[in-house]
Amino acid sequence: MDIWIAGALIVTLFVVLGSGLWIGLSLLGVAIIAMELFTQRPVGDAMSLTIWGTTSSWTLTALPLFLWMGEILFRSKLSDGLFKGLAPWLNHLPGRVLHVNVVGSAIFAVVSGSSAATCATIGKIALPELKKRGYPDNMAIGTLAGASTLGLLIPPSIIMIVYGVAANVSIAKLFVAGVIPGIVLACLFSGYIVIWSLLNKDKIPAPDAPTSFAQKLYASRHLIPVVSLIALVLGSIYSGIATATEAAALGVGGSLLLSLIERTLTWASFKSGLQAACRVYCMIGLILAGAAFLTLAMGFIGLPRHLAEYVGSLALSPFMLMVLLVGFFIVLGCFLDGISMVVLTMSVLLPTVEAAGFDLIWFGIFIVIVVEMAQITPPVGFNLFVLQGLTKRQLSYLGWVAFPFFMVMVLMVLLTYFVPDVVLWLPRNMR
Amino acid sequence: QANWDLPTGYASNTFQTENVQQFADDVAKATGGKLKITVHSGASLYKMPEIKRAVQTGQTQAGEFILSGLSNENPLFGIDSIPFLATSYDQAQKLYTAAKPATEKLLADQGMKLLFSVPWPGQSLYSVKPITTMDDFKGTKMRAYNPATTKIAQLAKAQPVTIQLAELGQALATGAAENFLTSSASGMDSKLYEQTKYFYIVNAWLPRNATVVNKKVFEALDKTTQDAVLAAAKAAEARGWAASRSKDAAYVKDLTKNGMTVAQPTEAVRAGLSKIGDTMIQDWLKSAGSEGKTIIDAYKKM
Amino acid sequence: MNKLVNNIYKMLMLGACLSMVSAFGIILLGIAAREFVWDIPGLDAYAGYAIAGTLFLALPSTLRQGDHIRVSMVLQKLSPRAQSILEYWCLGAGTVLSSYFAWYAIRMAWISYTFHDVSPAADASPLWIPQILMVLGSLGFVVAFADAFISHVLGRPFFQVQDGEAARTE
Ligand code: NA
Ligand code: NA
């Protein structure tokens, strides 16, 4: 029975999305149909209550503000400076400034707990520059799609907080556990860029003229504004002046200040940046609202719970369990966002996972990586949505160029399974 | 054959949720599966602040929430959270008995029926630095999350800082917060012992969760099922209070095991806090009016 | 008529921008308040309301600018006639869904008002007041979808989409 409901819902969602209906409204519509058909609950009231609760929550405030920060930086010379400062150093690495996507995402991930915000900010800065420099679109967009999911794995991370509360494991330890896998995954992404570039030498633009070490160092002065902005945001978090949520507001303030100093801030650029930020947030927010209601509908129908119960009833070996869970979350990730996936399934899955002998910290990192994968699989993948907003490309194209990075993450999951110390070494040796 | 959804904001491994789950299992057993209650833990259905309204408007049949969360709506809901009024399980039980008719009436006026109500362990003081006199509070950053905790911080001459529970660990680590009141249970659940060193058992108040059902839904059940639900609710309440008591003792031990210094507050601190309590009872009485006074008087006579 | 609805979109967008700036200001105020030992209760709740205001008030303008994303892959492969028919479905479904949403947004604010629902956080504000933002925005969304639908019937342009290529290279 459940499998038929699940199948019917997925098909309906695909059809409605394919018909060209706006994505947020598609999710809303499918949720309404699902709830009307499979529950006896008053649908409309449940919808408005849930959507209001989700969209007016304090934890969400960081996302729009980081989006705004990205728009301000995009209109300043800061992003240009980032490339000017980094390009000489990356000149000899195969793939050259494509690595800015990875490095930039990894650095921004230290500031932001969300992968959509990371994707939007770095994308706004890096994509136009990469285009201008003649890098192929598929790699420019794909690397960004993959690397920006690091926002979840490198602390701070919203999803780790959600998991930590659900699984009753230390959020501080989870954060620490994410550090090494985050760095390793960033290296794997860069590694993929290197291999791809060696195989496709003709597609990478020619290197700039070679520069001496002193020249490289001198070019790095362009990085000072970016570095000071990151230092401001990070410093405010780690000195206790601001919480991770509030740091976004300091980021906005800092970017405004910096563009004021370098005289790129005009009334017109302020206005257009603000309006663009409102529209991008509105686009993402409408989808978030639809996803929140679809999550509620799923909760009422009990679909994720029943599927998770089914997985638990199979009594699999740890390895097979892990493989099945990856598949399970990839399927769920097709139509739910990451946080909802965790909230809806953890109470049912955790006993199974514990019985199979998985360390709950390790499993938290596993979940985060799997959720990262879900961010870049169509039809519901928030990083793809952000990228569609940025590039106006089709979801199918975006899903396709992100696919190699999806596979890199599969590799990462296997790595953490066979070498669990990648995850567990740091938290074990904490204090 | 009826199915109820029962959302709760608390994770499935808290003793409150375990108790609610046991209640659901008992009901299923007693009614021979005629009434099946699905517990949705960890805010997986509705988030904490939405649950009461979801029950009230019939979006879900039943729900569990913390009563003092409604004190902005009516101060009587917050009677269990007046600081230093009832500071032990016995006192909390008396206060509950005194306030129960009023609470039930308030909920009934909003279309809900109280099934059972179980307290969290007492709200005690966690601190990064030792606190032996009231002066030790002066200028420290004390976490506040509602009007009452803000007022306590102000009266203790500390600086109230608003920080969400999810961000509390980080705030403590970075010095954005230095002390706060919460239960031994939350301290274990949120692993707050990682950032704080001192735990003073002040039991400022024992806030209660309430499990409620939509009145119309309840009345639609046949008499036998209604009785089965009420019997299970009565058992759940007794079991919950006992569990809260024994868990509190166990949690306090666990906090010690995790390296916290657990102590009773000094005489000076106790006196200072109870002075704060007197001020806050007066404030509460002002806002709750004669109905509140009747309850407090009845409680004091018990 | 056209001018009126355009002004509605503009006013709502202005409201969205003000909401975003307010959220920014409120959070900065919160940081400052913690540093300088004032107590301003309920700031985080206000920031949440402001951010909700940004989302809902920006809905019509975002639709008009073509920033709400959709899967247009199938649409683009069809003949112009089939495209036009499918567009009727999309705009029609959009009008219906946004009306459904607006209706229940109004109902929620109304219930909050009649139930005297107050925020459980330190702000203790009556919830119907911030919920008005959701009502206004969702009503504007309905107007925008109806406008788009009528424009499609009359063969008038509604969307002011920047060219995709331009957006990619801007
Ligand atoms: Na992060
Ligand atoms: Na996905």
PDB file of N, CA, C and O in Angstrom, chain B residues 45-106:
ATOM      1  N   LEU B  45       5.957  16.717  13.330  1.00  0.00           N
ATOM      2  CA  LEU B  45       4.714  17.101  12.659  1.00  0.00           C
ATOM      3  C   LEU B  45       4.573  18.618  12.772  1.00  0.00           C
ATOM      4  O   LEU B  45       4.826  19.336  11.815  1.00  0.00           O
ATOM      5  N   TYR B  46       4.182  19.091  13.942  1.00  0.00           N
ATOM      6  CA  TYR B  46       4.120  20.533  14.172  1.00  0.00           C
ATOM      7  C   TYR B  46       5.256  20.918  15.100  1.00  0.00           C
ATOM      8  O   TYR B  46       5.688  20.136  15.936  1.00  0.00           O
ATOM      9  N   LYS B  47       5.725  22.150  14.951  1.00  0.00           N
ATOM     10  CA  LYS B  47       6.755  22.638  15.854  1.00  0.00           C
ATOM     11  C   LYS B  47       6.110  23.065  17.166  1.00  0.00           C
ATOM     12  O   LYS B  47       4.913  23.294  17.240  1.00  0.00           O
ATOM     13  N   MET B  48       6.953  23.170  18.189  1.00  0.00           N
ATOM     14  CA  MET B  48       6.440  23.366  19.537  1.00  0.00           C
ATOM     15  C   MET B  48       5.379  24.459  19.667  1.00  0.00           C
ATOM     16  O   MET B  48       4.307  24.194  20.206  1.00  0.00           O
ATOM     17  N   PRO B  49       5.651  25.680  19.208  1.00  0.00           N
ATOM     18  CA  PRO B  49       4.648  26.724  19.455  1.00  0.00           C
ATOM     19  C   PRO B  49       3.345  26.530  18.679  1.00  0.00           C
ATOM     20  O   PRO B  49       2.359  27.200  18.964  1.00  0.00           O
ATOM     21  N   GLU B  50       3.320  25.637  17.712  1.00  0.00           N
ATOM     22  CA  GLU B  50       2.120  25.477  16.887  1.00  0.00           C
ATOM     23  C   GLU B  50       1.177  24.400  17.421  1.00  0.00           C
ATOM     24  O   GLU B  50       0.035  24.294  16.984  1.00  0.00           O
ATOM     25  N   ILE B  51       1.674  23.566  18.347  1.00  0.00           N
ATOM     26  CA  ILE B  51       0.932  22.354  18.686  1.00  0.00           C
ATOM     27  C   ILE B  51      -0.400  22.670  19.354  1.00  0.00           C
ATOM     28  O   ILE B  51      -1.435  22.098  18.993  1.00  0.00           O
ATOM     29  N   LYS B  52      -0.387  23.625  20.302  1.00  0.00           N
ATOM     30  CA  LYS B  52      -1.642  23.920  20.986  1.00  0.00           C
ATOM     31  C   LYS B  52      -2.696  24.366  19.992  1.00  0.00           C
ATOM     32  O   LYS B  52      -3.836  23.908  20.002  1.00  0.00           O
ATOM     33  N   ARG B  53      -2.298  25.242  19.090  1.00  0.00           N
ATOM     34  CA  ARG B  53      -3.269  25.749  18.135  1.00  0.00           C
ATOM     35  C   ARG B  53      -3.755  24.648  17.194  1.00  0.00           C
ATOM     36  O   ARG B  53      -4.913  24.630  16.779  1.00  0.00           O
ATOM     37  N   ALA B  54      -2.854  23.711  16.866  1.00  0.00           N
ATOM     38  CA  ALA B  54      -3.252  22.611  15.988  1.00  0.00           C
ATOM     39  C   ALA B  54      -4.336  21.759  16.645  1.00  0.00           C
ATOM     40  O   ALA B  54      -5.265  21.303  15.989  1.00  0.00           O
ATOM     41  N   VAL B  55      -4.218  21.547  17.964  1.00  0.00           N
ATOM     42  CA  VAL B  55      -5.241  20.766  18.667  1.00  0.00           C
ATOM     43  C   VAL B  55      -6.528  21.586  18.776  1.00  0.00           C
ATOM     44  O   VAL B  55      -7.629  21.095  18.528  1.00  0.00           O
ATOM     45  N   GLN B  56      -6.351  22.847  19.124  1.00  0.00           N
ATOM     46  CA  GLN B  56      -7.487  23.735  19.326  1.00  0.00           C
ATOM     47  C   GLN B  56      -8.359  23.817  18.069  1.00  0.00           C
ATOM     48  O   GLN B  56      -9.584  23.801  18.149  1.00  0.00           O
ATOM     49  N   THR B  57      -7.728  23.894  16.907  1.00  0.00           N
ATOM     50  CA  THR B  57      -8.486  24.047  15.662  1.00  0.00           C
ATOM     51  C   THR B  57      -8.789  22.705  15.016  1.00  0.00           C
ATOM     52  O   THR B  57      -9.268  22.654  13.887  1.00  0.00           O
ATOM     53  N   GLY B  58      -8.503  21.611  15.714  1.00  0.00           N
ATOM     54  CA  GLY B  58      -8.858  20.298  15.178  1.00  0.00           C
ATOM     55  C   GLY B  58      -7.960  19.795  14.070  1.00  0.00           C
ATOM     56  O   GLY B  58      -8.312  18.864  13.356  1.00  0.00           O
ATOM     57  N   GLN B  59      -6.756  20.406  13.912  1.00  0.00           N
ATOM     58  CA  GLN B  59      -5.845  19.899  12.881  1.00  0.00           C
ATOM     59  C   GLN B  59      -5.228  18.580  13.303  1.00  0.00           C
ATOM     60  O   GLN B  59      -4.886  17.749  12.467  1.00  0.00           O
ATOM     61  N   THR B  60      -5.000  18.423  14.591  1.00  0.00           N
ATOM     62  CA  THR B  60      -4.669  17.097  15.096  1.00  0.00           C
ATOM     63  C   THR B  60      -5.582  16.851  16.290  1.00  0.00           C
ATOM     64  O   THR B  60      -6.097  17.791  16.895  1.00  0.00           O
ATOM     65  N   GLN B  61      -5.809  15.573  16.603  1.00  0.00           N
ATOM     66  CA  GLN B  61      -6.765  15.249  17.662  1.00  0.00           C
ATOM     67  C   GLN B  61      -6.192  15.547  19.032  1.00  0.00           C
ATOM     68  O   GLN B  61      -6.896  15.975  19.921  1.00  0.00           O
ATOM     69  N   ALA B  62      -4.886  15.254  19.196  1.00  0.00           N
ATOM     70  CA  ALA B  62      -4.272  15.421  20.508  1.00  0.00           C
ATOM     71  C   ALA B  62      -2.901  16.055  20.345  1.00  0.00           C
ATOM     72  O   ALA B  62      -2.406  16.192  19.217  1.00  0.00           O
ATOM     73  N   GLY B  63      -2.299  16.426  21.456  1.00  0.00           N
ATOM     74  CA  GLY B  63      -0.975  17.033  21.376  1.00  0.00           C
ATOM     75  C   GLY B  63      -0.389  17.194  22.761  1.00  0.00           C
ATOM     76  O   GLY B  63      -1.100  17.099  23.771  1.00  0.00           O
ATOM     77  N   GLU B  64       0.931  17.414  22.809  1.00  0.00           N
ATOM     78  CA  GLU B  64       1.592  17.656  24.078  1.00  0.00           C
ATOM     79  C   GLU B  64       2.409  18.933  23.974  1.00  0.00           C
ATOM     80  O   GLU B  64       3.067  19.164  22.961  1.00  0.00           O
ATOM     81  N   PHE B  65       2.318  19.782  24.991  1.00  0.00           N
ATOM     82  CA  PHE B  65       3.106  21.012  24.979  1.00  0.00           C
ATOM     83  C   PHE B  65       3.390  21.439  26.415  1.00  0.00           C
ATOM     84  O   PHE B  65       2.791  20.911  27.356  1.00  0.00           O
ATOM     85  N   ILE B  66       4.298  22.406  26.565  1.00  0.00           N
ATOM     86  CA  ILE B  66       4.623  22.898  27.901  1.00  0.00           C
ATOM     87  C   ILE B  66       3.626  23.993  28.244  1.00  0.00           C
ATOM     88  O   ILE B  66       3.414  24.921  27.464  1.00  0.00           O
ATOM     89  N   LEU B  67       2.967  23.856  29.389  1.00  0.00           N
ATOM     90  CA  LEU B  67       1.869  24.764  29.726  1.00  0.00           C
ATOM     91  C   LEU B  67       2.339  26.207  29.853  1.00  0.00           C
ATOM     92  O   LEU B  67       1.659  27.130  29.390  1.00  0.00           O
ATOM     93  N   SER B  68       3.518  26.402  30.467  1.00  0.00           N
ATOM     94  CA  SER B  68       3.957  27.773  30.693  1.00  0.00           C
ATOM     95  C   SER B  68       4.260  28.491  29.380  1.00  0.00           C
ATOM     96  O   SER B  68       4.365  29.711  29.355  1.00  0.00           O
ATOM     97  N   GLY B  69       4.367  27.736  28.281  1.00  0.00           N
ATOM     98  CA  GLY B  69       4.517  28.369  26.971  1.00  0.00           C
ATOM     99  C   GLY B  69       3.315  29.234  26.618  1.00  0.00           C
ATOM    100  O   GLY B  69       3.388  30.068  25.724  1.00  0.00           O
ATOM    101  N   LEU B  70       2.195  29.027  27.319  1.00  0.00           N
ATOM    102  CA  LEU B  70       0.982  29.783  27.025  1.00  0.00           C
ATOM    103  C   LEU B  70       0.786  30.943  27.993  1.00  0.00           C
ATOM    104  O   LEU B  70      -0.264  31.579  28.000  1.00  0.00           O
ATOM    105  N   SER B  71       1.816  31.213  28.838  1.00  0.00           N
ATOM    106  CA  SER B  71       1.579  32.198  29.901  1.00  0.00           C
ATOM    107  C   SER B  71       1.411  33.615  29.358  1.00  0.00           C
ATOM    108  O   SER B  71       0.828  34.456  30.020  1.00  0.00           O
ATOM    109  N   ASN B  72       1.892  33.870  28.130  1.00  0.00           N
ATOM    110  CA  ASN B  72       1.621  35.181  27.540  1.00  0.00           C
ATOM    111  C   ASN B  72       0.133  35.357  27.283  1.00  0.00           C
ATOM    112  O   ASN B  72      -0.385  36.460  27.253  1.00  0.00           O
ATOM    113  N   GLU B  73      -0.528  34.244  27.055  1.00  0.00           N
ATOM    114  CA  GLU B  73      -1.936  34.272  26.708  1.00  0.00           C
ATOM    115  C   GLU B  73      -2.767  34.500  27.973  1.00  0.00           C
ATOM    116  O   GLU B  73      -3.709  35.282  27.970  1.00  0.00           O
ATOM    117  N   ASN B  74      -2.436  33.763  29.018  1.00  0.00           N
ATOM    118  CA  ASN B  74      -3.127  33.904  30.284  1.00  0.00           C
ATOM    119  C   ASN B  74      -2.153  33.523  31.394  1.00  0.00           C
ATOM    120  O   ASN B  74      -1.615  32.430  31.392  1.00  0.00           O
ATOM    121  N   PRO B  75      -1.916  34.423  32.345  1.00  0.00           N
ATOM    122  CA  PRO B  75      -0.912  34.138  33.378  1.00  0.00           C
ATOM    123  C   PRO B  75      -1.204  32.855  34.153  1.00  0.00           C
ATOM    124  O   PRO B  75      -0.274  32.234  34.669  1.00  0.00           O
ATOM    125  N   LEU B  76      -2.491  32.441  34.204  1.00  0.00           N
ATOM    126  CA  LEU B  76      -2.800  31.207  34.952  1.00  0.00           C
ATOM    127  C   LEU B  76      -2.086  29.996  34.373  1.00  0.00           C
ATOM    128  O   LEU B  76      -1.757  29.051  35.083  1.00  0.00           O
ATOM    129  N   PHE B  77      -1.836  30.013  33.055  1.00  0.00           N
ATOM    130  CA  PHE B  77      -1.100  28.897  32.446  1.00  0.00           C
ATOM    131  C   PHE B  77       0.320  28.825  32.998  1.00  0.00           C
ATOM    132  O   PHE B  77       0.957  27.779  32.931  1.00  0.00           O
ATOM    133  N   GLY B  78       0.810  29.954  33.493  1.00  0.00           N
ATOM    134  CA  GLY B  78       2.208  29.999  33.930  1.00  0.00           C
ATOM    135  C   GLY B  78       2.370  29.805  35.423  1.00  0.00           C
ATOM    136  O   GLY B  78       3.433  30.074  35.973  1.00  0.00           O
ATOM    137  N   ILE B  79       1.328  29.300  36.084  1.00  0.00           N
ATOM    138  CA  ILE B  79       1.399  29.203  37.544  1.00  0.00           C
ATOM    139  C   ILE B  79       2.494  28.247  37.998  1.00  0.00           C
ATOM    140  O   ILE B  79       3.112  28.432  39.049  1.00  0.00           O
ATOM    141  N   ASP B  80       2.785  27.229  37.173  1.00  0.00           N
ATOM    142  CA  ASP B  80       3.835  26.275  37.559  1.00  0.00           C
ATOM    143  C   ASP B  80       5.225  26.867  37.385  1.00  0.00           C
ATOM    144  O   ASP B  80       6.209  26.251  37.745  1.00  0.00           O
ATOM    145  N   SER B  81       5.305  28.067  36.794  1.00  0.00           N
ATOM    146  CA  SER B  81       6.618  28.638  36.494  1.00  0.00           C
ATOM    147  C   SER B  81       6.888  29.910  37.258  1.00  0.00           C
ATOM    148  O   SER B  81       7.739  30.693  36.874  1.00  0.00           O
ATOM    149  N   ILE B  82       6.153  30.129  38.363  1.00  0.00           N
ATOM    150  CA  ILE B  82       6.499  31.270  39.212  1.00  0.00           C
ATOM    151  C   ILE B  82       7.730  30.849  40.001  1.00  0.00           C
ATOM    152  O   ILE B  82       7.699  29.847  40.725  1.00  0.00           O
ATOM    153  N   PRO B  83       8.831  31.571  39.865  1.00  0.00           N
ATOM    154  CA  PRO B  83      10.065  31.094  40.476  1.00  0.00           C
ATOM    155  C   PRO B  83       9.959  31.007  41.996  1.00  0.00           C
ATOM    156  O   PRO B  83       9.387  31.895  42.626  1.00  0.00           O
ATOM    157  N   PHE B  84      10.498  29.951  42.542  1.00  0.00           N
ATOM    158  CA  PHE B  84      10.662  29.747  43.985  1.00  0.00           C
ATOM    159  C   PHE B  84       9.341  29.694  44.746  1.00  0.00           C
ATOM    160  O   PHE B  84       9.294  29.924  45.928  1.00  0.00           O
ATOM    161  N   LEU B  85       8.248  29.378  44.039  1.00  0.00           N
ATOM    162  CA  LEU B  85       6.971  29.193  44.722  1.00  0.00           C
ATOM    163  C   LEU B  85       6.838  27.737  45.161  1.00  0.00           C
ATOM    164  O   LEU B  85       6.525  27.449  46.308  1.00  0.00           O
ATOM    165  N   ALA B  86       7.076  26.817  44.230  1.00  0.00           N
ATOM    166  CA  ALA B  86       7.028  25.392  44.559  1.00  0.00           C
ATOM    167  C   ALA B  86       8.355  24.794  44.128  1.00  0.00           C
ATOM    168  O   ALA B  86       8.638  24.728  42.943  1.00  0.00           O
ATOM    169  N   THR B  87       9.178  24.386  45.089  1.00  0.00           N
ATOM    170  CA  THR B  87      10.546  24.004  44.754  1.00  0.00           C
ATOM    171  C   THR B  87      10.854  22.536  45.036  1.00  0.00           C
ATOM    172  O   THR B  87      12.007  22.163  45.194  1.00  0.00           O
ATOM    173  N   SER B  88       9.807  21.702  45.127  1.00  0.00           N
ATOM    174  CA  SER B  88      10.063  20.272  45.266  1.00  0.00           C
ATOM    175  C   SER B  88       8.903  19.548  44.583  1.00  0.00           C
ATOM    176  O   SER B  88       7.889  20.166  44.271  1.00  0.00           O
ATOM    177  N   TYR B  89       9.061  18.250  44.400  1.00  0.00           N
ATOM    178  CA  TYR B  89       7.989  17.493  43.749  1.00  0.00           C
ATOM    179  C   TYR B  89       6.711  17.539  44.573  1.00  0.00           C
ATOM    180  O   TYR B  89       5.621  17.659  44.030  1.00  0.00           O
ATOM    181  N   ASP B  90       6.849  17.455  45.917  1.00  0.00           N
ATOM    182  CA  ASP B  90       5.655  17.470  46.754  1.00  0.00           C
ATOM    183  C   ASP B  90       4.919  18.804  46.617  1.00  0.00           C
ATOM    184  O   ASP B  90       3.698  18.843  46.468  1.00  0.00           O
ATOM    185  N   GLN B  91       5.709  19.894  46.671  1.00  0.00           N
ATOM    186  CA  GLN B  91       5.079  21.204  46.532  1.00  0.00           C
ATOM    187  C   GLN B  91       4.452  21.366  45.139  1.00  0.00           C
ATOM    188  O   GLN B  91       3.364  21.911  44.994  1.00  0.00           O
ATOM    189  N   ALA B  92       5.179  20.887  44.129  1.00  0.00           N
ATOM    190  CA  ALA B  92       4.672  21.012  42.764  1.00  0.00           C
ATOM    191  C   ALA B  92       3.356  20.245  42.618  1.00  0.00           C
ATOM    192  O   ALA B  92       2.429  20.691  41.939  1.00  0.00           O
ATOM    193  N   GLN B  93       3.294  19.088  43.282  1.00  0.00           N
ATOM    194  CA  GLN B  93       2.070  18.290  43.234  1.00  0.00           C
ATOM    195  C   GLN B  93       0.905  19.061  43.861  1.00  0.00           C
ATOM    196  O   GLN B  93      -0.203  19.112  43.319  1.00  0.00           O
ATOM    197  N   LYS B  94       1.192  19.722  44.987  1.00  0.00           N
ATOM    198  CA  LYS B  94       0.148  20.511  45.656  1.00  0.00           C
ATOM    199  C   LYS B  94      -0.294  21.670  44.766  1.00  0.00           C
ATOM    200  O   LYS B  94      -1.487  21.948  44.624  1.00  0.00           O
ATOM    201  N   LEU B  95       0.680  22.345  44.179  1.00  0.00           N
ATOM    202  CA  LEU B  95       0.347  23.482  43.326  1.00  0.00           C
ATOM    203  C   LEU B  95      -0.505  23.022  42.140  1.00  0.00           C
ATOM    204  O   LEU B  95      -1.465  23.689  41.736  1.00  0.00           O
ATOM    205  N   TYR B  96      -0.145  21.862  41.602  1.00  0.00           N
ATOM    206  CA  TYR B  96      -0.900  21.297  40.479  1.00  0.00           C
ATOM    207  C   TYR B  96      -2.342  21.038  40.903  1.00  0.00           C
ATOM    208  O   TYR B  96      -3.297  21.419  40.222  1.00  0.00           O
ATOM    209  N   THR B  97      -2.495  20.410  42.079  1.00  0.00           N
ATOM    210  CA  THR B  97      -3.841  20.122  42.574  1.00  0.00           C
ATOM    211  C   THR B  97      -4.645  21.416  42.750  1.00  0.00           C
ATOM    212  O   THR B  97      -5.818  21.494  42.360  1.00  0.00           O
ATOM    213  N   ALA B  98      -3.991  22.441  43.311  1.00  0.00           N
ATOM    214  CA  ALA B  98      -4.688  23.702  43.546  1.00  0.00           C
ATOM    215  C   ALA B  98      -5.095  24.368  42.236  1.00  0.00           C
ATOM    216  O   ALA B  98      -6.154  24.987  42.135  1.00  0.00           O
ATOM    217  N   ALA B  99      -4.231  24.249  41.230  1.00  0.00           N
ATOM    218  CA  ALA B  99      -4.468  24.989  39.983  1.00  0.00           C
ATOM    219  C   ALA B  99      -5.270  24.198  38.971  1.00  0.00           C
ATOM    220  O   ALA B  99      -5.756  24.752  37.980  1.00  0.00           O
ATOM    221  N   LYS B 100      -5.420  22.879  39.211  1.00  0.00           N
ATOM    222  CA  LYS B 100      -5.974  22.008  38.175  1.00  0.00           C
ATOM    223  C   LYS B 100      -7.360  22.441  37.671  1.00  0.00           C
ATOM    224  O   LYS B 100      -7.561  22.527  36.455  1.00  0.00           O
ATOM    225  N   PRO B 101      -8.311  22.750  38.576  1.00  0.00           N
ATOM    226  CA  PRO B 101      -9.632  23.125  38.061  1.00  0.00           C
ATOM    227  C   PRO B 101      -9.553  24.339  37.122  1.00  0.00           C
ATOM    228  O   PRO B 101     -10.193  24.346  36.061  1.00  0.00           O
ATOM    229  N   ALA B 102      -8.754  25.333  37.509  1.00  0.00           N
ATOM    230  CA  ALA B 102      -8.649  26.538  36.678  1.00  0.00           C
ATOM    231  C   ALA B 102      -8.006  26.219  35.331  1.00  0.00           C
ATOM    232  O   ALA B 102      -8.466  26.688  34.274  1.00  0.00           O
ATOM    233  N   THR B 103      -6.940  25.398  35.370  1.00  0.00           N
ATOM    234  CA  THR B 103      -6.269  25.027  34.117  1.00  0.00           C
ATOM    235  C   THR B 103      -7.224  24.270  33.202  1.00  0.00           C
ATOM    236  O   THR B 103      -7.310  24.539  31.997  1.00  0.00           O
ATOM    237  N   GLU B 104      -7.937  23.312  33.803  1.00  0.00           N
ATOM    238  CA  GLU B 104      -8.871  22.522  32.994  1.00  0.00           C
ATOM    239  C   GLU B 104      -9.943  23.410  32.364  1.00  0.00           C
ATOM    240  O   GLU B 104     -10.311  23.242  31.209  1.00  0.00           O
ATOM    241  N   LYS B 105     -10.399  24.391  33.146  1.00  0.00           N
ATOM    242  CA  LYS B 105     -11.446  25.264  32.634  1.00  0.00           C
ATOM    243  C   LYS B 105     -10.914  26.118  31.478  1.00  0.00           C
ATOM    244  O   LYS B 105     -11.559  26.272  30.441  1.00  0.00           O
ATOM    245  N   LEU B 106      -9.694  26.664  31.672  1.00  0.00           N
ATOM    246  CA  LEU B 106      -9.099  27.478  30.612  1.00  0.00           C
ATOM    247  C   LEU B 106      -8.989  26.684  29.326  1.00  0.00           C
ATOM    248  O   LEU B 106      -9.345  27.166  28.237  1.00  0.00           O
TER     249      LEU B 106
END
